[in-house]
Amino acid sequence: MSRLKHPLYRFLDFLKRDVLKKKGKRRYIHPRLGVEGFFRILREREVSYAVLRWFETLPAVEAGEDIDLLFADADIARIDDLFKGSKAYGIPCDLYTASGLPGTSYRGIAYFPEHLATELLAGAVLQDDLIRVPAPRHHYLSMIYHVLYHKGYESGLPSRLSELHGREAVDPAAVDHDYPAVLAACAEKAGMELPKLSLEALDDFLAANDWQPSRDALEKLAARNPWIHDRFFADSPELDPCWRGFSVYIIREKGIEYLELIRKMLFEAGFETLTDGPIEGEAYEVSARTLRGGNWNRGPWPESGGNPAWCIAVNDSFPIEPDDKLLRKHSGLANARLLDTKIRIRDAVNALREKSEQCNVLHSADNAHQAREYLATALPHVDQDEIGRTLEASLARVTLPFPVIAEEDGHSRRAKVVEVLYRDSPAVAKVYRPGRERYMEREIAARELGQNLPETVPVLERGDGWFLMPRYRDTLNRRRPLPLKLVMRTREILIFYRAAGYELIDFKPKNLILDETEGLKVIDFEFMQRGEEAAADLRGNYCWYRVPDDFDGDVPIMRRSFRNNYYRFWFPATALPRWAVVLKLPVALLLPLRVLSLPAVWLYHATRYSRWRLTVERRRFKRMIISAGKKVLG
């Protein structure tokens, strides 16, 4: 048996060609099938499709041209077997679907807004009793759409914006078609008006005929179409700085049952909810048709999350500037926290669903401009001027009356740490988000309670939503276990607060600071809360043991599910088993125990970023979110 016919090699070839190779929109009809044969099979299978343009000469395809095809979502899987050709041996086709399914989108979005694509497919007519093509009106409008939003300046049509924004003139030889003649012929065939042949006039014409894409779709297209940028975004009025962290989350129909979990995760991520409500009536119809480009398909998930059903307007007082890498992938994104939170919520909801029922339950606006459009569409009754006044108050509340020296990097989910100049000396300010006042009050209360402890950091001054404390320089080596003296002192601090009836729930080794002159200092008491009863020992404390299920106070959504908080957070820092610290063994016994535990600590640090460790953490996260989600959902 020859190598080419051997079953193993045929199987490997199948893997390479059909499984391992990620399919994109470009496909090839094999010459043996031919263009005519291809369209005959589509007619026999009653596939819903349309050839978008340059179909007048079909089935003949001119050299250098391809066939642009739009398919209904439900039919794309039925024609996969018809593309057996290759780049070197086949007729090129670009495949698009109505909703822009993976592998059939235009630069990551649907080729047309979904409702327009569906309308075009429904109205398609047969040419020569063989090829489905758009009806004359749809052909004319879709051709203008292509000229404007896919070609822009490259179409060669005049634009008053070109010189205004210093764009280089397009070489007529580089324009692939005579678009003025093409548009004139399409207008005549459709019996419709032919506006002035400039990009701006054509855009006004599409807007009048409800064929203009939504703002979020335009932002994505603008990444590679300078005319869209110049037309819609170059002169966009700057929003007041208070709107910088404003955004909107759209909950889809299958996400409604997880609404409480989504609200809680948004709060824990750092967002303040400004208003929320159901998307109903005419707003529902308009939102489903226009927001997100009208694309509410299933995407890469087994099921669709459904149409938009609920709108949550949020504010982030401390938005995170996206880096260049993130902006290249998500142009228009103004706050990295939006994307990170969206992914976390999707993962959390899907962890609670069967694998075959997983879906995308929410979408978010990328920036404040988009968000205002989303809000006006989904909840038209909401007064955005009132939203603006709330945002102004929030901004004033988190603005410090001191010169800022530096800001600490981090998620800042509840508060932001800022180094400021206070009475000619550096100090540290902790600024709390609106709605997180109780966390600050706990910080103040803990310092008042422990004012006689040498490790307590004093409060220099406080305001509405912030307080100041001295600045210390931490000299602890986080890669090494803490000195036994510090471990024992930490133990005494926990006992002090337990004896007063308080539990330090989210207290971690990173809350310890060792200053060269001031010695050990303890910070961050945001989750200090009353326990069941005062205790003079550490058995069952909420810092090193699991928080009881019936505890109804504040607990980080992930933290409640940890079975053993000591080994997750404290063991690498103490290099001692929990029982040894809880029982306060003498140093003579702790030293040999630490020697025996050091290999486990080294293994922890060595595997911290390994693939195995990430897999374990991913599985642990899934278990935690299922447990936490079920508790939130009751």
XYZ file of C-alpha atoms in Angstrom:
634
model
C 0.000 0.000 0.000
C 1.391 3.383 -0.962
C 2.044 6.002 1.666
C -0.634 8.331 0.258
C -3.305 5.619 0.575
C -2.282 4.314 3.996
C -5.157 4.845 6.500
C -2.827 6.471 9.045
C -1.576 9.073 6.586
C -5.098 9.682 5.313
C -6.242 10.245 8.895
C -3.344 12.641 9.573
C -4.169 14.510 6.377
C -7.790 14.748 7.527
C -6.669 16.196 10.870
C -4.397 18.730 9.183
C -6.933 19.773 6.586
C -10.271 19.624 8.410
C -9.688 19.597 12.140
C -6.468 21.343 13.102
C -6.793 24.078 10.514
C -8.987 26.889 11.784
C -11.427 27.848 9.073
C -11.907 31.492 8.204
C -14.205 33.283 5.838
C -12.059 32.498 2.781
C -13.006 29.106 1.249
C -12.392 27.546 -2.147
C -14.675 25.712 -4.574
C -12.885 22.783 -6.168
C -12.597 23.151 -9.963
C -14.093 19.676 -10.436
C -17.310 20.916 -8.859
C -17.166 24.280 -10.597
C -19.131 27.426 -9.885
C -22.253 26.285 -11.722
C -22.245 22.925 -9.945
C -21.782 24.684 -6.623
C -24.845 26.890 -7.131
C -26.926 23.952 -8.420
C -26.284 22.088 -5.155
C -27.213 25.175 -3.131
C -30.519 25.334 -5.059
C -31.181 21.616 -4.541
C -30.527 21.899 -0.794
C -32.729 25.012 -0.592
C -29.984 26.954 1.159
C -30.770 30.524 2.183
C -27.959 32.654 0.745
C -27.205 35.558 -1.568
C -24.232 36.545 -3.716
C -23.616 40.101 -2.568
C -22.086 41.704 -5.681
C -20.352 41.212 -9.030
C -22.835 38.454 -9.778
C -23.827 39.687 -13.233
C -21.260 37.476 -15.009
C -21.707 34.371 -12.834
C -21.118 31.464 -13.149
C -18.070 32.929 -14.895
C -15.590 34.447 -12.407
C -13.095 36.987 -13.688
C -9.416 36.528 -12.870
C -8.473 38.063 -9.532
C -12.067 38.191 -8.316
C -13.796 36.137 -5.643
C -17.422 35.368 -4.772
C -18.843 37.144 -1.726
C -21.579 35.025 -0.166
C -23.961 35.785 2.682
C -25.640 32.776 4.361
C -28.315 32.330 6.974
C -26.803 31.119 10.245
C -28.766 27.864 10.162
C -27.446 26.914 6.717
C -23.715 27.527 7.069
C -23.049 24.001 8.387
C -24.926 22.463 5.453
C -22.508 23.734 2.826
C -19.160 23.008 4.474
C -18.601 19.924 2.318
C -18.752 22.007 -0.887
C -15.398 23.736 -0.306
C -12.785 21.126 -1.175
C -10.487 23.385 -3.157
C -7.362 25.197 -2.044
C -5.672 28.525 -2.603
C -3.570 27.046 -5.375
C -6.379 25.019 -6.898
C -9.841 26.473 -6.429
C -12.262 29.345 -6.911
C -12.036 31.742 -3.919
C -15.153 32.602 -1.937
C -15.645 34.810 1.105
C -18.339 33.431 3.402
C -20.340 35.602 5.798
C -23.313 34.780 7.998
C -26.187 36.996 9.034
C -24.997 37.260 12.628
C -21.240 36.970 12.020
C -20.717 33.462 13.434
C -17.064 32.553 14.218
C -15.128 32.139 10.979
C -17.775 34.002 8.955
C -17.455 37.554 10.252
C -15.951 40.718 8.829
C -13.044 41.761 11.078
C -14.745 40.308 14.122
C -18.278 41.632 13.564
C -21.218 40.738 11.335
C -20.846 41.857 7.718
C -24.152 43.765 7.958
C -26.307 44.446 11.026
C -28.132 41.166 11.552
C -31.628 42.492 10.926
C -30.488 43.982 7.599
C -28.726 40.758 6.583
C -31.858 38.758 7.422
C -33.977 41.198 5.420
C -31.605 40.932 2.445
C -31.672 37.106 2.527
C -35.450 36.992 2.795
C -35.830 39.236 -0.255
C -33.201 37.517 -2.447
C -34.254 36.611 -6.009
C -33.049 34.012 -8.518
C -30.821 35.095 -11.382
C -30.934 32.843 -14.458
C -32.967 30.370 -12.373
C -29.735 29.390 -10.628
C -28.087 32.024 -8.412
C -29.710 33.865 -5.499
C -28.862 37.570 -5.545
C -30.167 40.566 -3.558
C -33.312 42.301 -4.756
C -32.450 45.554 -6.594
C -33.178 47.793 -3.570
C -31.100 45.649 -1.222
C -28.319 45.364 -3.771
C -28.163 49.154 -4.085
C -28.176 49.814 -0.338
C -25.730 47.005 0.438
C -23.367 48.264 -2.264
C -23.364 51.736 -0.685
C -22.789 50.069 2.697
C -19.790 48.221 1.248
C -18.388 51.395 -0.312
C -18.690 53.406 2.893
C -17.978 51.071 5.779
C -15.723 48.480 4.156
C -13.844 50.651 1.648
C -14.078 54.265 2.804
C -11.363 56.417 1.212
C -10.164 53.350 -0.734
C -13.326 53.501 -2.851
C -11.940 56.572 -4.592
C -15.123 58.557 -3.996
C -14.596 62.177 -2.925
C -14.832 63.221 0.717
C -14.558 66.654 2.301
C -12.910 64.940 5.308
C -9.921 63.650 3.392
C -8.092 66.970 3.072
C -9.442 68.230 6.405
C -7.693 65.378 8.243
C -4.589 65.337 6.071
C -5.275 62.030 4.318
C -3.208 61.131 1.279
C -5.085 61.116 -2.009
C -6.008 57.644 -3.256
C -4.307 56.552 -6.450
C -7.100 55.948 -9.017
C -5.157 52.948 -10.301
C -5.437 51.350 -6.861
C -9.257 51.478 -6.802
C -10.595 48.022 -7.635
C -13.888 49.099 -9.285
C -15.518 52.112 -10.896
C -17.836 52.728 -7.969
C -19.571 55.856 -9.356
C -20.667 53.857 -12.419
C -21.608 50.822 -10.296
C -23.733 52.869 -7.905
C -25.423 54.723 -10.754
C -26.380 51.423 -12.398
C -27.676 50.000 -9.096
C -29.766 53.129 -8.403
C -31.313 52.992 -11.882
C -32.171 49.305 -11.545
C -33.698 49.854 -8.084
C -35.607 52.937 -9.237
C -34.153 54.936 -6.359
C -32.556 58.315 -5.955
C -28.823 58.631 -6.600
C -27.458 61.147 -4.099
C -24.358 63.211 -4.639
C -21.451 60.784 -5.062
C -19.475 61.707 -1.973
C -18.903 59.533 1.067
C -20.713 61.914 3.390
C -23.776 62.278 1.124
C -24.013 58.502 0.726
C -23.818 58.080 4.494
C -26.695 60.534 4.975
C -28.639 58.547 2.370
C -28.104 55.253 4.247
C -29.073 56.867 7.541
C -32.325 58.084 5.962
C -33.015 54.513 4.788
C -32.142 52.954 8.209
C -29.078 51.171 6.842
C -26.449 52.836 9.008
C -24.670 50.541 11.513
C -24.740 51.165 15.262
C -22.025 53.136 17.040
C -20.340 50.078 18.565
C -20.107 48.443 15.130
C -18.702 51.662 13.663
C -16.038 51.827 16.377
C -14.807 48.347 15.456
C -14.857 49.129 11.735
C -13.016 52.418 12.338
C -9.894 50.503 13.396
C -9.167 49.835 9.692
C -11.301 52.437 7.993
C -9.923 55.978 8.486
C -12.976 57.558 6.887
C -15.256 56.111 9.615
C -12.930 57.537 12.249
C -12.899 60.943 10.579
C -16.657 60.941 10.038
C -17.919 59.711 13.407
C -15.186 59.932 16.017
C -12.582 62.579 15.152
C -14.824 65.452 16.220
C -16.822 63.642 18.899
C -17.430 66.029 21.783
C -15.338 65.235 24.824
C -17.426 63.994 27.689
C -17.019 65.511 31.120
C -14.319 63.615 33.093
C -16.989 62.320 35.462
C -18.280 60.064 32.637
C -14.901 58.340 32.221
C -15.875 55.247 34.209
C -19.494 55.047 33.051
C -20.679 51.947 31.223
C -23.660 49.689 30.667
C -24.046 45.926 30.960
C -26.787 44.275 28.920
C -28.080 41.029 30.441
C -29.472 38.602 27.910
C -32.616 36.498 28.378
C -30.859 33.412 29.736
C -28.962 35.544 32.229
C -32.063 36.805 34.056
C -32.104 33.840 36.442
C -28.527 34.784 37.481
C -29.297 38.470 37.977
C -28.473 38.502 41.707
C -25.147 36.756 41.107
C -24.306 39.224 38.321
C -25.150 42.197 40.551
C -22.997 40.828 43.366
C -20.057 40.151 41.038
C -20.316 43.649 39.562
C -20.207 45.092 43.088
C -17.220 42.957 44.063
C -15.426 43.903 40.847
C -15.656 47.558 41.903
C -18.652 48.934 40.019
C -21.337 51.163 41.482
C -24.790 50.454 40.076
C -26.492 53.704 39.048
C -29.739 52.285 37.689
C -31.029 49.029 36.263
C -34.249 47.657 34.904
C -35.911 45.406 32.327
C -35.772 46.159 28.614
C -39.407 46.139 27.555
C -41.842 47.120 24.831
C -40.525 49.119 21.920
C -37.142 49.452 23.652
C -36.795 45.666 23.514
C -37.411 45.594 19.761
C -35.033 48.491 19.064
C -32.313 47.084 21.374
C -32.432 43.641 19.790
C -32.217 45.167 16.314
C -29.532 47.816 16.855
C -27.367 47.206 19.938
C -24.260 45.079 19.358
C -24.957 45.413 15.660
C -28.115 43.338 16.147
C -25.885 40.318 16.720
C -27.200 38.162 19.586
C -26.148 34.760 18.247
C -24.514 31.998 20.273
C -20.928 32.876 19.246
C -18.441 30.190 20.359
C -20.874 28.777 22.968
C -23.246 25.832 22.465
C -26.342 28.017 22.912
C -27.368 31.609 22.372
C -27.876 33.707 25.490
C -30.959 35.243 23.875
C -31.916 38.826 23.149
C -31.221 41.775 25.488
C -33.534 41.592 28.506
C -32.070 43.722 31.335
C -29.891 46.828 31.483
C -27.518 47.726 34.324
C -25.838 51.163 34.224
C -22.645 51.229 36.284
C -19.798 53.533 37.189
C -16.175 52.689 37.914
C -14.593 55.441 40.032
C -11.131 53.974 39.399
C -11.082 52.762 35.768
C -8.065 50.779 34.580
C -6.331 52.100 31.477
C -6.111 49.278 28.873
C -2.637 48.558 27.515
C -1.721 48.639 23.818
C -2.059 44.875 23.424
C -5.608 44.945 24.740
C -6.513 47.941 22.587
C -5.274 46.192 19.456
C -7.714 43.380 20.155
C -10.556 45.528 21.519
C -10.371 48.933 19.889
C -12.508 51.540 21.629
C -12.194 49.891 25.047
C -11.813 52.621 27.679
C -11.600 50.513 30.840
C -9.871 47.131 31.131
C -12.054 46.260 34.136
C -15.103 46.073 31.846
C -13.680 43.215 29.814
C -12.173 41.368 32.773
C -15.447 41.509 34.721
C -17.479 40.461 31.707
C -15.313 37.365 31.228
C -15.463 36.502 34.956
C -19.246 36.728 35.018
C -19.602 34.653 31.861
C -17.328 31.977 33.319
C -19.185 32.060 36.634
C -22.595 31.605 35.026
C -21.366 28.868 32.680
C -19.838 27.037 35.643
C -23.406 26.739 36.975
C -24.801 25.400 33.683
C -24.486 22.070 31.919
C -21.696 22.016 29.371
C -24.175 21.633 26.496
C -26.170 24.642 27.757
C -23.347 27.133 28.235
C -23.857 30.518 26.610
C -22.949 34.193 26.667
C -25.342 35.868 29.099
C -24.146 39.467 29.009
C -22.611 42.160 26.869
C -21.095 45.506 27.823
C -20.458 48.837 26.157
C -16.767 49.522 25.612
C -16.785 53.193 26.587
C -18.962 56.013 27.865
C -20.114 57.168 24.403
C -21.369 53.663 23.619
C -22.840 53.325 27.086
C -24.938 56.462 26.758
C -26.305 55.202 23.455
C -27.044 51.794 25.018
C -28.820 53.391 27.976
C -30.911 55.706 25.790
C -31.963 52.702 23.695
C -32.580 50.130 26.429
C -33.984 52.399 29.173
C -35.211 55.521 27.342
C -37.081 56.768 30.435
C -33.855 57.223 32.438
C -32.784 60.850 32.852
C -29.139 60.966 31.748
C -28.735 64.467 33.167
C -29.521 63.007 36.588
C -26.967 60.251 35.911
C -24.445 62.986 35.100
C -25.085 64.759 38.401
C -24.583 61.495 40.283
C -21.310 60.930 38.454
C -20.135 64.459 39.296
C -20.816 63.802 42.972
C -18.947 60.472 42.798
C -15.938 62.107 41.176
C -15.854 64.868 43.788
C -16.053 62.260 46.524
C -12.965 60.343 45.356
C -10.910 63.473 44.616
C -8.378 64.143 47.368
C -7.559 67.647 48.684
C -3.829 66.822 48.666
C -1.185 66.761 45.905
C -0.871 63.225 44.537
C 2.660 61.795 44.352
C 1.897 58.326 43.022
C -0.964 55.842 42.665
C -0.635 52.185 43.554
C -1.322 49.716 40.761
C -3.997 47.157 41.471
C -7.614 46.234 40.974
C -8.893 48.807 43.534
C -12.187 46.947 43.863
C -13.160 48.718 47.086
C -10.573 51.438 47.561
C -7.584 52.992 45.858
C -4.260 53.529 47.616
C -2.599 56.841 46.749
C 0.648 58.387 47.968
C 0.102 62.082 48.695
C 1.948 65.062 50.113
C 0.571 65.808 53.587
C 2.040 68.702 55.576
C 5.205 68.608 53.472
C 5.712 64.871 54.119
C 4.642 61.791 52.131
C 1.577 59.978 53.450
C -0.733 57.235 52.196
C -4.388 57.885 51.442
C -6.983 55.174 51.059
C -9.883 56.422 48.939
C -13.106 54.404 48.954
C -15.616 53.970 46.195
C -19.179 55.222 46.751
C -21.200 52.487 48.428
C -18.140 51.027 50.197
C -18.336 53.253 53.285
C -18.751 50.304 55.646
C -15.314 48.991 54.653
C -13.737 52.298 55.609
C -15.595 52.402 58.910
C -14.151 48.983 59.741
C -10.658 50.280 59.005
C -11.178 53.200 61.378
C -12.773 51.013 64.058
C -9.927 48.482 63.923
C -7.349 51.217 64.437
C -9.297 52.686 67.344
C -9.660 49.246 68.914
C -5.976 48.436 68.507
C -4.571 51.891 69.218
C -2.394 50.517 72.019
C -0.855 47.819 69.812
C 2.582 48.895 68.485
C 1.664 47.369 65.106
C -1.366 49.611 64.628
C -1.120 52.218 61.873
C -2.680 55.477 63.101
C -5.186 57.608 61.200
C -3.727 61.034 60.453
C -6.879 62.579 59.029
C -10.146 61.433 57.504
C -12.692 62.839 55.120
C -15.865 61.783 53.348
C -14.736 58.513 51.776
C -11.006 58.651 52.556
C -8.484 58.573 55.362
C -4.750 59.216 55.674
C -2.083 57.104 57.362
C 1.706 57.340 57.616
C 3.844 55.944 54.815
C 6.078 52.963 55.616
C 8.702 51.208 53.532
C 8.217 47.446 53.480
C 11.452 45.419 53.742
C 9.899 41.940 53.875
C 11.113 39.415 51.300
C 7.884 37.873 50.048
C 9.726 34.989 48.437
C 10.924 33.726 51.806
C 8.955 32.562 54.869
C 8.328 35.160 57.541
C 10.710 35.191 60.525
C 9.268 33.106 63.356
C 9.154 36.207 65.542
C 6.745 37.851 63.084
C 4.652 34.696 62.795
C 4.206 34.578 66.550
C 3.426 38.282 66.740
C 0.824 37.925 63.976
C -0.738 35.161 66.030
C -1.023 37.493 69.028
C -2.619 40.221 66.921
C -5.306 37.824 65.675
C -5.981 36.702 69.252
C -6.267 40.332 70.385
C -9.085 41.046 67.927
C -10.761 37.668 68.576
C -10.769 38.359 72.284
C -12.616 41.610 71.517
C -15.192 39.616 69.528
C -13.936 40.410 66.000
C -12.777 38.214 63.119
C -10.206 39.378 60.540
C -11.767 37.489 57.638
C -9.637 38.543 54.677
C -6.385 39.127 56.583
C -3.404 37.913 54.515
C 0.416 37.997 54.704
C 0.451 40.956 52.304
C -1.225 42.985 55.080
C 2.028 42.840 57.067
C 4.645 45.589 56.594
C 8.093 45.522 58.157
C 9.516 49.026 58.304
C 13.245 49.468 59.067
C 12.617 52.013 61.822
C 9.011 51.444 62.934
C 9.072 47.638 62.874
C 6.016 45.477 62.137
C 2.856 47.270 61.007
C -0.541 45.829 60.104
C -2.856 47.285 57.446
C -6.177 46.488 55.746
C -9.059 45.679 58.086
C -11.847 46.044 55.524
C -13.407 42.679 56.391
C -13.069 42.907 60.175
C -16.503 41.930 61.530
C -18.137 40.572 64.636
C -17.743 36.827 65.113
C -20.058 34.384 66.880
C -18.410 35.029 70.243
C -15.213 36.357 71.789
C -12.411 33.784 72.005
C -8.916 33.768 73.499
C -7.464 31.231 71.066
C -7.237 30.761 67.285
C -9.197 27.547 66.818
C -11.925 28.148 64.221
C -10.953 31.737 63.481
C -12.338 33.102 60.219
C -8.889 34.065 58.931
C -7.263 30.616 58.922
C -10.372 28.438 58.775
C -13.354 28.348 56.489
C -15.934 31.056 57.093
C -19.134 29.408 58.441
C -21.895 29.013 55.880
C -24.392 30.756 58.149
C -22.258 33.889 58.504
C -24.294 36.707 56.926
C -21.644 39.439 56.871
C -19.376 40.574 54.034
C -17.126 37.864 52.634
C -15.302 38.057 49.266
C -17.366 35.935 46.898
C -14.451 33.566 46.284
C -13.234 33.449 49.865
C -16.318 31.839 51.372
C -15.686 28.631 49.437
C -12.066 28.021 50.438
C -11.978 24.884 52.547
C -8.688 25.828 54.134
C -7.759 29.486 54.005
C -4.543 28.942 55.967
C -2.924 26.639 53.414
C -4.018 28.781 50.498
C -2.694 32.087 51.828
C -0.579 31.630 54.954
C 1.354 28.387 54.623
C 3.843 29.774 52.029
C 4.491 32.703 54.423
C 4.792 30.721 57.665
C 6.243 27.426 56.375
C 4.441 25.777 59.295
C 1.374 23.564 59.530
C -1.689 25.364 60.839
C -2.008 23.304 63.999
C 1.527 24.247 65.031
C 0.739 27.980 64.890
C -2.720 27.645 66.408
C -1.346 25.722 69.398
C 1.596 28.081 69.870
C 4.305 25.444 70.034
C 7.665 26.525 71.431
C 10.291 27.770 68.977
C 12.400 24.691 69.675
C 9.701 22.571 68.032
C 8.750 25.081 65.344
C 12.249 25.196 63.848
C 12.430 21.479 62.883
C 8.818 21.633 61.640
C 9.741 24.558 59.420
C 12.757 22.665 58.036
C 10.454 19.758 57.141
C 7.927 22.132 55.523
C 10.391 24.168 53.445
C 10.445 21.744 50.463
C 6.658 22.123 50.173
C 7.017 25.917 50.244
C 9.714 25.834 47.567
C 7.515 23.571 45.445
C 4.668 26.059 45.877
C 6.779 28.942 44.559
C 8.361 26.833 41.795
C 4.961 25.774 40.420
C 3.170 29.048 41.046
C 2.966 29.978 37.357
C 3.267 26.478 35.860
C 0.684 25.032 33.494
C -0.174 22.355 36.057
C -0.759 24.958 38.749
C -2.894 27.079 36.450
C -5.020 24.020 35.627
C -5.472 23.253 39.313
C -6.381 26.884 40.014
C -8.856 26.892 37.142
C -10.609 23.805 38.502
C -10.580 25.261 41.991
C -12.055 28.503 40.680
C -14.863 26.557 39.005
C -15.673 24.708 42.223
C -15.582 27.943 44.194
C -17.819 29.846 41.823
C -20.353 27.015 41.745
C -20.484 26.992 45.548
C -20.608 30.793 45.843
C -23.109 31.126 43.003
C -25.494 28.580 44.501
C -25.363 30.419 47.821
C -26.116 33.775 46.174
C -28.929 32.247 44.115
C -30.311 30.480 47.180
